[in-house]
mmCIF file of C-alpha atoms in Angstrom:
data_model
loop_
_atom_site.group_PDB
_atom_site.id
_atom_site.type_symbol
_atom_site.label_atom_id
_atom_site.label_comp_id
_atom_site.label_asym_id
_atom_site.label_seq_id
_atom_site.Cartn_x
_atom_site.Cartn_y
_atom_site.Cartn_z
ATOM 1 C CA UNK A 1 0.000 0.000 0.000
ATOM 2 C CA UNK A 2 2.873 2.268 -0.123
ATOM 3 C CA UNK A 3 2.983 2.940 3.589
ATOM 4 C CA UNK A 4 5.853 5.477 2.835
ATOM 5 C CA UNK A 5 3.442 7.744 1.528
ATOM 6 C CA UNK A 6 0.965 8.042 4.034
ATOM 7 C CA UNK A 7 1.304 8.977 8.085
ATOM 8 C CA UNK A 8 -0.855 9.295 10.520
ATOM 9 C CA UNK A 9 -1.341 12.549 12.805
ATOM 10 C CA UNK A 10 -2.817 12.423 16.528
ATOM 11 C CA UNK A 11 -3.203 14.766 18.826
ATOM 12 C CA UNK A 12 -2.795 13.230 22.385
ATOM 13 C CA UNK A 13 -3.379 14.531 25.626
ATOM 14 C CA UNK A 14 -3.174 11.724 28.969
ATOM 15 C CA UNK A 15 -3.856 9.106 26.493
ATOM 16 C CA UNK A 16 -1.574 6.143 28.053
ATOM 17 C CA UNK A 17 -4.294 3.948 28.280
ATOM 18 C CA UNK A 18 -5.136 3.741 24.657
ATOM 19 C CA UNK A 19 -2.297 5.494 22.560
ATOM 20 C CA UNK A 20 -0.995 1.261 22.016
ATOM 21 C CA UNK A 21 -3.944 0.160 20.907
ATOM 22 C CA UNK A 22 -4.245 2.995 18.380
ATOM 23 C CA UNK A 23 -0.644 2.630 17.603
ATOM 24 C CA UNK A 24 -0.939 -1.526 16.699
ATOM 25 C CA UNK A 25 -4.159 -0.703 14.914
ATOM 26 C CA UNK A 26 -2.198 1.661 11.982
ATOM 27 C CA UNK A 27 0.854 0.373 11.790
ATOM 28 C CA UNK A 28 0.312 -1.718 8.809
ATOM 29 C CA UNK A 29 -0.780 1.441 7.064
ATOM 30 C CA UNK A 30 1.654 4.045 7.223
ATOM 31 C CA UNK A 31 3.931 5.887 9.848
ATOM 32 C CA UNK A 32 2.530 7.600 12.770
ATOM 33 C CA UNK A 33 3.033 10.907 14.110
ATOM 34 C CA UNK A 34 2.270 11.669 17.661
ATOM 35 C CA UNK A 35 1.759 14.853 19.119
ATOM 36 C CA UNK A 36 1.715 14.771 22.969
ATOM 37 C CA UNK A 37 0.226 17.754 24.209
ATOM 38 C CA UNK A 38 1.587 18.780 27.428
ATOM 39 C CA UNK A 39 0.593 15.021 28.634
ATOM 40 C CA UNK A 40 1.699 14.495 32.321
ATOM 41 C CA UNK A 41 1.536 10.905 31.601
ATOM 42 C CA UNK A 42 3.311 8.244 30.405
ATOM 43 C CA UNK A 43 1.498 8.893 26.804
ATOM 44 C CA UNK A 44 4.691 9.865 25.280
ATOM 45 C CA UNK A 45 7.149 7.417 26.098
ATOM 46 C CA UNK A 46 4.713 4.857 24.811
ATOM 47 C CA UNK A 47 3.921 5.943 21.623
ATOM 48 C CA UNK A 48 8.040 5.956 21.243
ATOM 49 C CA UNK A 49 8.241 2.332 22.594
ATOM 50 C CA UNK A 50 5.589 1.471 19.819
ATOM 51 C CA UNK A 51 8.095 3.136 17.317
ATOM 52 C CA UNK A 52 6.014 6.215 16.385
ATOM 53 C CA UNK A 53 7.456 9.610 15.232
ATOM 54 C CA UNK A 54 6.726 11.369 18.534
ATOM 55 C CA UNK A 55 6.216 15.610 19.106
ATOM 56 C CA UNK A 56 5.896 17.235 22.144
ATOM 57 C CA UNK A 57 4.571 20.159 23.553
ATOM 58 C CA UNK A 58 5.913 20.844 27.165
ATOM 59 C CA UNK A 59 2.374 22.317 27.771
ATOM 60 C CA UNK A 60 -1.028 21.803 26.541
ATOM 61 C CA UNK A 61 -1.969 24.047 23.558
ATOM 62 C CA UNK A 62 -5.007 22.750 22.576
ATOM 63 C CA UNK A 63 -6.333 20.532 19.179
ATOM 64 C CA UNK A 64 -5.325 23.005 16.576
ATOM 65 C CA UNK A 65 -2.084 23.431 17.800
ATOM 66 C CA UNK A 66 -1.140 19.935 17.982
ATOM 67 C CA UNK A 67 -2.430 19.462 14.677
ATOM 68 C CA UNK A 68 -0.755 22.565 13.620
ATOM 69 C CA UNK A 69 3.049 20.525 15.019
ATOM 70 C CA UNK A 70 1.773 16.828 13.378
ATOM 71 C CA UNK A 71 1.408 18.379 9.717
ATOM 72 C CA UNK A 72 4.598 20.450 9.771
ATOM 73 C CA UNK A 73 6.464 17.661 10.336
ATOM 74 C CA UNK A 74 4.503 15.863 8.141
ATOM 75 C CA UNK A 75 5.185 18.273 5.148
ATOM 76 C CA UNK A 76 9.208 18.199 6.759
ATOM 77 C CA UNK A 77 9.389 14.317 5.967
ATOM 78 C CA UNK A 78 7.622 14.514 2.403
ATOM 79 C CA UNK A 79 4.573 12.667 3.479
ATOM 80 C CA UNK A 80 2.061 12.445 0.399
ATOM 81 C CA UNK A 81 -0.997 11.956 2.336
ATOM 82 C CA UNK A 82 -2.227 12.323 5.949
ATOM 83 C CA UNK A 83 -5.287 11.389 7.572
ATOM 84 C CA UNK A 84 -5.952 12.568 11.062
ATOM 85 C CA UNK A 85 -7.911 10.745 14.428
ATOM 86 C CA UNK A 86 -8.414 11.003 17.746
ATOM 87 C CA UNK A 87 -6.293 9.330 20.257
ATOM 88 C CA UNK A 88 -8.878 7.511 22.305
ATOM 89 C CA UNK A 89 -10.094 4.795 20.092
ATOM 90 C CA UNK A 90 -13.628 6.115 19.362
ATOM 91 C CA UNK A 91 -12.557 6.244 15.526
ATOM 92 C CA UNK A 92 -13.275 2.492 14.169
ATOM 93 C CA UNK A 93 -9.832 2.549 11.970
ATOM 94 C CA UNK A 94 -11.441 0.081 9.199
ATOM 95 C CA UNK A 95 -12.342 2.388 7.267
ATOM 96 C CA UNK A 96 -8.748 3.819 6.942
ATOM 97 C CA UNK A 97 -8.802 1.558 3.889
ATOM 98 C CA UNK A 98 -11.265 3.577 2.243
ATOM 99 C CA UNK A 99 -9.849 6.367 2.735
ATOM 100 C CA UNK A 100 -6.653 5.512 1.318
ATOM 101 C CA UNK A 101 -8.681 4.023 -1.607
ATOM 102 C CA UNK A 102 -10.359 7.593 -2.384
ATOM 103 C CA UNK A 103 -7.381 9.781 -1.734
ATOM 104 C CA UNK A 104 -5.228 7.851 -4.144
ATOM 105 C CA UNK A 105 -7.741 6.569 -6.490
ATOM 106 C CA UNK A 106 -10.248 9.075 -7.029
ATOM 107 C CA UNK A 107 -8.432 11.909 -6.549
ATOM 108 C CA UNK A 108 -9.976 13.319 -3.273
ATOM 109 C CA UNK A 109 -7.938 16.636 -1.921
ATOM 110 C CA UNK A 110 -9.737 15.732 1.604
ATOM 111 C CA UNK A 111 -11.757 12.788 2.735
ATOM 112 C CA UNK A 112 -14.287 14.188 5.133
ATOM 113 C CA UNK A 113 -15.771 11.531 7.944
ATOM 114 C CA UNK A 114 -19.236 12.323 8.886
ATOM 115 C CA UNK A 115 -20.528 10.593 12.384
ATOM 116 C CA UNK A 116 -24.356 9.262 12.798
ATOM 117 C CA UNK A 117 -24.502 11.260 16.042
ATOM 118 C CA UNK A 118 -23.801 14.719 17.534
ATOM 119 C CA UNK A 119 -21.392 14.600 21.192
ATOM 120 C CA UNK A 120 -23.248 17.918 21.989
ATOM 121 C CA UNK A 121 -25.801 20.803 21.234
ATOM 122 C CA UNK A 122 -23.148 23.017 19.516
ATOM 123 C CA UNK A 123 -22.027 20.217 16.897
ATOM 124 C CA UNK A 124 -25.262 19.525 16.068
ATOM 125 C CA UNK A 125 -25.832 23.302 15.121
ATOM 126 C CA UNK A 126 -22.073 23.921 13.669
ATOM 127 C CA UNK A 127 -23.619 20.703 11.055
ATOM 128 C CA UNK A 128 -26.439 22.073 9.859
ATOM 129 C CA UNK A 129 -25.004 25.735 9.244
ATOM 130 C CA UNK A 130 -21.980 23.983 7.454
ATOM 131 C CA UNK A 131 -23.709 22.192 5.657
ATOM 132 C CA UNK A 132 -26.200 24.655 4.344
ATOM 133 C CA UNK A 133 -23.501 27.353 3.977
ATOM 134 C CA UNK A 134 -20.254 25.007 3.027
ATOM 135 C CA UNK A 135 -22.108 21.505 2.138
ATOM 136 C CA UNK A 136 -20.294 19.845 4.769
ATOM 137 C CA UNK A 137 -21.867 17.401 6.616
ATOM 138 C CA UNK A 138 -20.099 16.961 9.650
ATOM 139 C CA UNK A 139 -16.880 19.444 9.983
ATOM 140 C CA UNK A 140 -15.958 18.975 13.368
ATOM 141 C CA UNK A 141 -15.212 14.941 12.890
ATOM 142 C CA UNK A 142 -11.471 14.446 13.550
ATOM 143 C CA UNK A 143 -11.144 11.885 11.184
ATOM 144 C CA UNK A 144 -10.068 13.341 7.588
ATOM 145 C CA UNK A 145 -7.780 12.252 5.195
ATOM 146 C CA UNK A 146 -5.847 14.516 3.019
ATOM 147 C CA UNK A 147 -3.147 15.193 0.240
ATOM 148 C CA UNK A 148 -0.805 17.575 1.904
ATOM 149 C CA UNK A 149 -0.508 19.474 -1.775
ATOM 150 C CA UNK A 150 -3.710 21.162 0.257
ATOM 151 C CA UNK A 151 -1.996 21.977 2.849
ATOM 152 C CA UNK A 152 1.428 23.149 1.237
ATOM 153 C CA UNK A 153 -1.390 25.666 -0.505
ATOM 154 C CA UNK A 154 -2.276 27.761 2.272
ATOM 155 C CA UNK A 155 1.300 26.590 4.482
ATOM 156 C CA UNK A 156 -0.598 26.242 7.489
ATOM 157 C CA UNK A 157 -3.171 23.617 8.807
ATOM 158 C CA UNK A 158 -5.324 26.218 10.864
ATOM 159 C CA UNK A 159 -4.870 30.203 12.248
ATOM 160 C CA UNK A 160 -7.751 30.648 14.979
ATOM 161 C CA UNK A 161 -8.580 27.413 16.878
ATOM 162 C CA UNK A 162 -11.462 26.102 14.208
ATOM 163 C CA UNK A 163 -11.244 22.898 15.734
ATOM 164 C CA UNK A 164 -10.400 21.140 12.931
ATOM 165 C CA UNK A 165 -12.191 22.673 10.432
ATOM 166 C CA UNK A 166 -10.567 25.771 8.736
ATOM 167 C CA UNK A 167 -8.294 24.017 6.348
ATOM 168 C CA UNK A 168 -11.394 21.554 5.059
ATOM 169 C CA UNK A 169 -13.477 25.064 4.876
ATOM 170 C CA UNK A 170 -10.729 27.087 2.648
ATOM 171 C CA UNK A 171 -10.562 23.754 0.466
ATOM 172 C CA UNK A 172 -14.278 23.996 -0.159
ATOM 173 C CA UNK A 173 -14.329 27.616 -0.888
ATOM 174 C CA UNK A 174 -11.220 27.204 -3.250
ATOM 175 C CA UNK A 175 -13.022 23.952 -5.113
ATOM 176 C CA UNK A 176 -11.105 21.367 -4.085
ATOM 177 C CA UNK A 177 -12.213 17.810 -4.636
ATOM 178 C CA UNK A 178 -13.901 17.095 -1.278
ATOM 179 C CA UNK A 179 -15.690 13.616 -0.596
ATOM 180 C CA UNK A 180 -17.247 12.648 2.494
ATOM 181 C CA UNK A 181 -18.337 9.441 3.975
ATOM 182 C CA UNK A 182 -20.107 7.916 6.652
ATOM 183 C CA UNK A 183 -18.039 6.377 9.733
ATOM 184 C CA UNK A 184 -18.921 4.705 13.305
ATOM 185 C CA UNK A 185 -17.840 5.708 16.678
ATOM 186 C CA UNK A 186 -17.625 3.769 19.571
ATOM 187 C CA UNK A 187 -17.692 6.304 22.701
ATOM 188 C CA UNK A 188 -15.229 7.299 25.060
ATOM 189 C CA UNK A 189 -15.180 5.185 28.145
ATOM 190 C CA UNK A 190 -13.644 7.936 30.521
ATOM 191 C CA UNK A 191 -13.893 11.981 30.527
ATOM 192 C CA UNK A 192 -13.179 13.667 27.389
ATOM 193 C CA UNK A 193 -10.538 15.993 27.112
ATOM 194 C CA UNK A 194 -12.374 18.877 24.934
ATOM 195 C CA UNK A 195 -13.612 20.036 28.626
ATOM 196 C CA UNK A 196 -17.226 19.867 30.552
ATOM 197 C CA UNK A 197 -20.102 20.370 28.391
ATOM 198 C CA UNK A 198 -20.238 23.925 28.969
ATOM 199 C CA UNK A 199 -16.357 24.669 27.908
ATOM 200 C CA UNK A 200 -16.781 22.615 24.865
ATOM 201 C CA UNK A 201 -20.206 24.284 23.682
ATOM 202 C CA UNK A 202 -18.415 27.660 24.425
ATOM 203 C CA UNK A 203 -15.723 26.569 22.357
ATOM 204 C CA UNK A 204 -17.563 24.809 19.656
ATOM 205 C CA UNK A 205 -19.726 27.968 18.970
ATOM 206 C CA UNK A 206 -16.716 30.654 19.459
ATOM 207 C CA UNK A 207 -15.056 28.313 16.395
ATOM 208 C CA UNK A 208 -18.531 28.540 14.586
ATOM 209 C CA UNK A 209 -18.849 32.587 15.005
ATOM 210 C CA UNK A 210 -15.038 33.009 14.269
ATOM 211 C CA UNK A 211 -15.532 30.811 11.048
ATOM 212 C CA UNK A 212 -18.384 32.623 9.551
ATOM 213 C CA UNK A 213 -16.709 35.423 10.096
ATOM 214 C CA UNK A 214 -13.198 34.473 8.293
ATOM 215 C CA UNK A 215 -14.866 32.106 5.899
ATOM 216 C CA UNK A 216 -18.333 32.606 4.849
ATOM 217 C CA UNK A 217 -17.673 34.525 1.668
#
């Protein structure tokens, strides 16, 4: 499958107890970048045991940012694609297949995933304005795949904390070849690390307003 090609970025904050199991389950795929995000535990050392390519930020900085890390040294070691999850195993990693399959094959810039169900309030409303406004379905989903010739475009993977979603945003508006599909989620046995419900509403709708603002037009 030309694993060379493709790598993996994660943000991970305190994710010891399933940063392994994410590890094994992509290996076979491509290489695997790490971000640790200010973890204080033993997250970091290991993701290096299981022989990923490991980045760390002495304190947390937040989603974007570690994403932000993960693609410049993705672009730094030539990667051709990237696809990006979560850390804590609620992305079911068979469809990474597909992905690959539509990035290579049908010439997708970005391969959107698009959940069956909203975490919270604020998704739920961030979906249906995106996808009346941008025709995306599901935005905030951490798992995307893309070719990094979209993000060598605009240099940067996001500027204002979007939460995943300004790069997939400026590669609608500029016409990119966007495909979506449908994925499963198993949920997160412990607490999340996005914050209490009322942090991650606040931020989810700050990264909605800030959006239409920057992007709508």
């Amino acid at each position: 499958m030309e694993s060379f090609k493709i790598v993996f970025i994660i943000p991970a904050f305190n994710e010891e107890f399933t940063i392994a199991k994410v590890i094994d389950s992509l290996t076979n795929y491509g290489k695997i970048i790490i971000v640790d995000d200010g973890s204080i535990d033993d997250t970091a050392n290991i993701a290096t045991k299981k022989g990923a390519i490991v980045e760390i930020h002495k304190k947390n900085q937040g989603y974007d940012k570690a994403l932000n890390t993960g693609f410049k040294k993705a672009n730094k070691m030539g990667f051709e694609f990237a696809i990006t999850l979560d850390a804590d195993l609620q992305h079911d990693v068979n469809v990474v297949p597909k992905i690959i399959e539509i990035l290579k094959e049908q010439n997708a810039q970005i391969v959107a995933g698009v959940r069956s169900n909203s975490q919270r309030f604020s998704e739920l409303i961030f979906k249906k304005i995106s996808s009346f406004i941008w025709g995306l379905q599901d935005p905030l989903c951490g798992l995307k795949g893309y070719n990094m010739e979209v993000y060598r475009k605009f240099g940067y993977f996001d500027s204002f904390n979007s939460i995943g979603t300004e790069l997939l945003i400026r590669s609608v508006k500029s016409n990119f070849n966007i495909k979506q599909i449908n994925i499963t989620t198993r949920k997160r046995l412990d607490r999340p690390r996005f914050g209490n419900l009322l942090q991650s509403n606040i931020k989810i709708f700050r990264a909605l307003i800030i959006c239409l603002i920057k992007l709508k037009w």
